[in-house]
mmCIF file of C-alpha atoms in Angstrom:
data_model
loop_
_atom_site.group_PDB
_atom_site.id
_atom_site.type_symbol
_atom_site.label_atom_id
_atom_site.label_comp_id
_atom_site.label_asym_id
_atom_site.label_seq_id
_atom_site.Cartn_x
_atom_site.Cartn_y
_atom_site.Cartn_z
ATOM 1 C CA VAL A 29 -64.815 57.271 -30.445
ATOM 2 C CA PRO A 30 -68.400 57.238 -31.750
ATOM 3 C CA VAL A 31 -70.893 58.420 -29.121
ATOM 4 C CA GLN A 32 -74.626 58.767 -29.807
ATOM 5 C CA GLN A 33 -75.737 61.293 -27.176
ATOM 6 C CA PRO A 34 -74.367 64.878 -27.377
ATOM 7 C CA ALA A 35 -74.149 65.178 -23.578
ATOM 8 C CA GLN A 36 -72.161 61.940 -23.397
ATOM 9 C CA ARG A 37 -69.793 63.199 -26.115
ATOM 10 C CA ALA A 38 -69.034 66.316 -24.088
ATOM 11 C CA LYS A 39 -68.494 64.318 -20.877
ATOM 12 C CA LEU A 40 -66.238 61.806 -22.605
ATOM 13 C CA ALA A 41 -64.177 64.560 -24.243
ATOM 14 C CA GLU A 42 -63.749 66.301 -20.871
ATOM 15 C CA PHE A 43 -62.736 63.033 -19.197
ATOM 16 C CA LEU A 44 -60.172 62.291 -21.926
ATOM 17 C CA ARG A 45 -58.760 65.827 -21.735
ATOM 18 C CA THR A 46 -58.098 65.350 -18.018
ATOM 19 C CA SER A 47 -56.441 61.944 -18.576
ATOM 20 C CA GLY A 48 -53.136 63.638 -19.298
ATOM 21 C CA PHE A 49 -52.757 62.081 -22.727
ATOM 22 C CA GLY A 50 -53.182 64.426 -25.632
ATOM 23 C CA ALA A 51 -56.190 66.380 -26.770
ATOM 24 C CA ALA A 52 -59.866 65.483 -27.048
ATOM 25 C CA GLU A 53 -62.335 67.283 -29.287
ATOM 26 C CA VAL A 54 -65.970 66.701 -30.194
ATOM 27 C CA ALA A 55 -66.503 66.570 -33.962
ATOM 28 C CA ASP A 56 -69.883 65.641 -35.404
ATOM 29 C CA ARG A 57 -70.944 62.409 -33.628
ATOM 30 C CA VAL A 58 -67.494 61.343 -32.456
ATOM 31 C CA VAL A 59 -64.856 62.274 -29.916
ATOM 32 C CA LEU A 60 -61.372 62.598 -31.383
ATOM 33 C CA TRP A 61 -58.618 61.736 -28.937
ATOM 34 C CA GLY A 62 -54.852 61.710 -29.404
ATOM 35 C CA GLU A 63 -51.901 64.006 -29.833
ATOM 36 C CA LYS A 64 -53.034 67.581 -30.459
ATOM 37 C CA ALA A 65 -51.400 67.775 -33.897
ATOM 38 C CA ALA A 66 -53.136 64.545 -34.979
ATOM 39 C CA VAL A 67 -56.527 65.675 -33.656
ATOM 40 C CA ASP A 68 -56.160 69.040 -35.426
ATOM 41 C CA ARG A 69 -55.152 67.294 -38.681
ATOM 42 C CA ILE A 70 -58.131 64.924 -38.528
ATOM 43 C CA LYS A 71 -60.549 67.768 -37.799
ATOM 44 C CA GLN A 72 -59.432 69.573 -40.956
ATOM 45 C CA GLN A 73 -59.780 66.557 -43.255
ATOM 46 C CA PRO A 74 -63.105 65.995 -44.959
ATOM 47 C CA ALA A 75 -64.932 62.916 -43.718
ATOM 48 C CA GLN A 76 -64.392 59.849 -45.854
ATOM 49 C CA LYS A 77 -66.696 56.894 -46.063
ATOM 50 C CA ARG A 78 -64.889 53.824 -44.791
ATOM 51 C CA PRO A 79 -66.100 50.659 -46.479
ATOM 52 C CA GLY A 80 -66.630 47.937 -43.925
ATOM 53 C CA LEU A 81 -67.212 50.212 -40.932
ATOM 54 C CA GLU A 82 -70.658 48.780 -40.183
ATOM 55 C CA LYS A 83 -69.444 45.203 -40.679
ATOM 56 C CA ALA A 84 -66.464 45.840 -38.411
ATOM 57 C CA PHE A 85 -68.716 47.133 -35.619
ATOM 58 C CA ALA A 86 -70.972 44.093 -36.079
ATOM 59 C CA ALA A 87 -67.940 41.784 -35.893
ATOM 60 C CA ALA A 88 -66.808 43.415 -32.639
ATOM 61 C CA GLY A 89 -70.183 42.399 -31.247
ATOM 62 C CA ASP A 90 -72.156 43.645 -28.307
ATOM 63 C CA THR A 91 -69.099 43.921 -26.084
ATOM 64 C CA ALA A 92 -67.988 46.267 -23.340
ATOM 65 C CA ALA A 93 -65.289 47.803 -25.567
ATOM 66 C CA GLN A 94 -64.564 47.720 -29.276
ATOM 67 C CA LEU A 95 -61.469 48.664 -31.242
ATOM 68 C CA LEU A 96 -61.683 48.993 -35.019
ATOM 69 C CA ILE A 97 -58.763 49.319 -37.407
ATOM 70 C CA ILE A 98 -59.760 50.344 -40.921
ATOM 71 C CA PRO A 99 -56.742 51.407 -42.960
ATOM 72 C CA SER A 100 -57.160 54.208 -45.469
ATOM 73 C CA ASP A 101 -56.092 53.941 -49.106
ATOM 74 C CA GLU A 102 -53.022 56.017 -48.192
ATOM 75 C CA GLN A 103 -52.064 53.624 -45.392
ATOM 76 C CA ARG A 104 -52.445 50.650 -47.747
ATOM 77 C CA ARG A 105 -50.168 52.408 -50.271
ATOM 78 C CA VAL A 106 -47.519 52.893 -47.591
ATOM 79 C CA ILE A 107 -47.669 49.195 -46.653
ATOM 80 C CA ARG A 108 -47.349 48.147 -50.305
ATOM 81 C CA GLU A 109 -44.349 50.412 -50.853
ATOM 82 C CA THR A 110 -42.646 49.649 -47.542
ATOM 83 C CA PHE A 111 -43.079 45.873 -47.764
ATOM 84 C CA PRO A 112 -43.118 44.847 -51.430
ATOM 85 C CA GLU A 113 -42.525 41.250 -50.319
ATOM 86 C CA LEU A 114 -43.417 39.658 -47.010
ATOM 87 C CA PRO A 115 -42.068 36.302 -45.741
ATOM 88 C CA VAL A 116 -44.493 33.381 -45.655
ATOM 89 C CA GLU A 117 -43.878 29.670 -45.367
ATOM 90 C CA GLY A 118 -42.230 28.396 -48.519
ATOM 91 C CA GLY A 119 -41.252 31.800 -49.893
ATOM 92 C CA THR A 120 -42.648 35.301 -49.985
ATOM 93 C CA GLU A 121 -46.016 36.936 -50.585
ATOM 94 C CA ALA A 122 -46.439 40.223 -52.375
ATOM 95 C CA GLY A 123 -47.074 43.059 -49.951
ATOM 96 C CA GLU A 124 -49.718 44.138 -52.456
ATOM 97 C CA THR A 125 -51.775 41.041 -51.640
ATOM 98 C CA ILE A 126 -51.596 41.563 -47.899
ATOM 99 C CA ALA A 127 -52.192 45.318 -48.010
ATOM 100 C CA ALA A 128 -54.901 45.351 -50.645
ATOM 101 C CA ALA A 129 -56.765 42.109 -50.074
ATOM 102 C CA GLY A 130 -55.539 40.437 -46.888
ATOM 103 C CA PHE A 131 -56.326 43.184 -44.417
ATOM 104 C CA LEU A 132 -59.467 45.190 -45.179
ATOM 105 C CA TRP A 133 -60.285 45.862 -41.524
ATOM 106 C CA ALA A 134 -59.920 44.421 -38.044
ATOM 107 C CA ALA A 135 -62.337 44.497 -35.127
ATOM 108 C CA ILE A 136 -61.616 43.605 -31.528
ATOM 109 C CA GLY A 137 -64.373 43.121 -28.991
ATOM 110 C CA LEU A 138 -63.592 42.952 -25.274
ATOM 111 C CA ASN A 139 -65.780 41.855 -22.381
ATOM 112 C CA ALA A 140 -64.855 42.482 -18.775
ATOM 113 C CA PRO A 141 -65.180 40.024 -15.888
ATOM 114 C CA PRO A 142 -66.937 37.976 -14.777
ATOM 115 C CA LYS A 143 -66.748 36.519 -18.303
ATOM 116 C CA LEU A 144 -63.479 38.009 -19.534
ATOM 117 C CA GLN A 145 -63.185 37.525 -23.284
ATOM 118 C CA ALA A 146 -61.460 39.091 -26.259
ATOM 119 C CA GLU A 147 -62.137 38.305 -29.900
ATOM 120 C CA ALA A 148 -60.299 39.730 -32.879
ATOM 121 C CA VAL A 149 -61.653 39.472 -36.417
ATOM 122 C CA ILE A 150 -59.606 40.387 -39.488
ATOM 123 C CA GLN A 151 -61.594 40.752 -42.693
ATOM 124 C CA SER A 152 -59.952 39.826 -46.002
ATOM 125 C CA GLU A 153 -61.205 40.204 -49.539
ATOM 126 C CA ASP A 154 -61.555 36.451 -49.992
ATOM 127 C CA ALA A 155 -60.501 33.115 -48.486
ATOM 128 C CA ALA A 156 -57.212 33.030 -50.435
ATOM 129 C CA ALA A 157 -56.196 36.465 -49.105
ATOM 130 C CA ALA A 158 -57.154 35.388 -45.580
ATOM 131 C CA LYS A 159 -54.948 32.299 -45.918
ATOM 132 C CA ALA A 160 -52.019 34.431 -47.164
ATOM 133 C CA LEU A 161 -52.357 36.775 -44.184
ATOM 134 C CA GLN A 162 -52.740 33.818 -41.836
ATOM 135 C CA ALA A 163 -49.462 32.353 -43.145
ATOM 136 C CA LEU A 164 -47.686 35.673 -42.581
ATOM 137 C CA LEU A 165 -49.056 36.038 -39.043
ATOM 138 C CA GLN A 166 -48.124 32.439 -38.226
ATOM 139 C CA ASN A 167 -44.545 33.117 -39.336
ATOM 140 C CA VAL A 168 -44.373 36.279 -37.239
ATOM 141 C CA LEU A 169 -45.833 34.600 -34.132
ATOM 142 C CA ASN A 170 -43.640 31.513 -34.492
ATOM 143 C CA ALA A 171 -40.498 33.615 -34.963
ATOM 144 C CA ALA A 172 -41.369 35.698 -31.913
ATOM 145 C CA ALA A 173 -42.084 32.593 -29.821
ATOM 146 C CA GLU A 174 -38.697 31.105 -30.739
ATOM 147 C CA SER A 175 -36.736 34.303 -30.176
ATOM 148 C CA ALA A 176 -34.341 34.067 -27.243
ATOM 149 C CA GLU A 177 -35.001 37.713 -26.352
ATOM 150 C CA VAL A 178 -38.755 37.169 -26.290
ATOM 151 C CA LYS A 179 -38.437 33.947 -24.281
ATOM 152 C CA GLN A 180 -36.272 35.794 -21.758
ATOM 153 C CA GLU A 181 -39.030 38.371 -21.202
ATOM 154 C CA ILE A 182 -42.051 36.088 -21.684
ATOM 155 C CA ALA A 183 -41.459 32.578 -20.391
ATOM 156 C CA GLN A 184 -44.720 31.291 -21.899
ATOM 157 C CA ALA A 185 -44.020 32.770 -25.360
ATOM 158 C CA PRO A 186 -44.783 29.536 -27.260
ATOM 159 C CA GLU A 187 -48.103 29.079 -25.428
ATOM 160 C CA LEU A 188 -48.986 32.732 -25.978
ATOM 161 C CA ALA A 189 -48.138 32.487 -29.690
ATOM 162 C CA GLU A 190 -50.379 29.434 -29.944
ATOM 163 C CA ALA A 191 -53.249 31.277 -28.232
ATOM 164 C CA LEU A 192 -52.844 34.267 -30.586
ATOM 165 C CA MET A 193 -52.626 32.123 -33.742
ATOM 166 C CA PRO A 194 -55.488 33.191 -36.011
ATOM 167 C CA GLN A 195 -57.928 30.629 -37.382
ATOM 168 C CA ALA A 196 -59.151 31.060 -40.961
ATOM 169 C CA LYS A 197 -62.910 30.967 -41.385
ATOM 170 C CA GLY A 198 -63.702 31.772 -44.988
ATOM 171 C CA ASP A 199 -62.625 35.335 -45.729
ATOM 172 C CA ARG A 200 -61.866 36.126 -42.079
ATOM 173 C CA LEU A 201 -59.183 35.371 -39.522
ATOM 174 C CA ILE A 202 -60.393 34.994 -35.943
ATOM 175 C CA VAL A 203 -58.590 34.888 -32.605
ATOM 176 C CA THR A 204 -60.672 34.177 -29.517
ATOM 177 C CA LEU A 205 -59.274 34.419 -26.007
ATOM 178 C CA ASN A 206 -61.620 33.279 -23.246
ATOM 179 C CA ASP A 207 -61.879 31.091 -20.172
ATOM 180 C CA GLU A 208 -62.765 27.995 -22.198
ATOM 181 C CA ASN A 209 -59.531 28.024 -24.238
ATOM 182 C CA GLN A 210 -57.519 29.608 -21.383
ATOM 183 C CA GLY A 211 -56.419 32.288 -23.840
ATOM 184 C CA VAL A 212 -56.984 35.121 -21.384
ATOM 185 C CA GLN A 213 -54.880 33.344 -18.757
ATOM 186 C CA LYS A 214 -52.065 32.825 -21.292
ATOM 187 C CA LEU A 215 -52.192 36.479 -22.286
ATOM 188 C CA ILE A 216 -51.986 37.865 -18.756
ATOM 189 C CA ALA A 217 -49.652 35.218 -17.291
#
């Protein structure tokens, strides 16, 4: 969690420590929070520049909370090796395409009431990679919405899948849930 003020970093770390979930440590200008072994491992790794970090924060917007997912080269390698082919409409797509070009980073921005809104942005290398990832996500959401097990647990699964369906805008996929599109209501119903 990036925090600008040193006093705020210390307060946040103390609050997270008392939450009962894992460890929290201040390191440089961030607060690391998670399982103790993971926090210790991260503290010992040299900092790596993450391409797209600034753009991901900008995409999350001036919101009450932001969540960024920026996979490392190692994580991309694992995806490529674990999923050499991924199902998309009309066939398969190489896991290489999705891991290397389709998913560079994701940013989620959340605003609390009175104007509850969530927006997720997934950055791809180009429009073709965004379309390939969109096809994969559509298949996953449609399969989940049609699953008898999912429908048993979530009666509005088809409506929820529709609300979560990403829209391609150039080299990005975007999902917006707000009052206007009733996406928030579908998510919490």
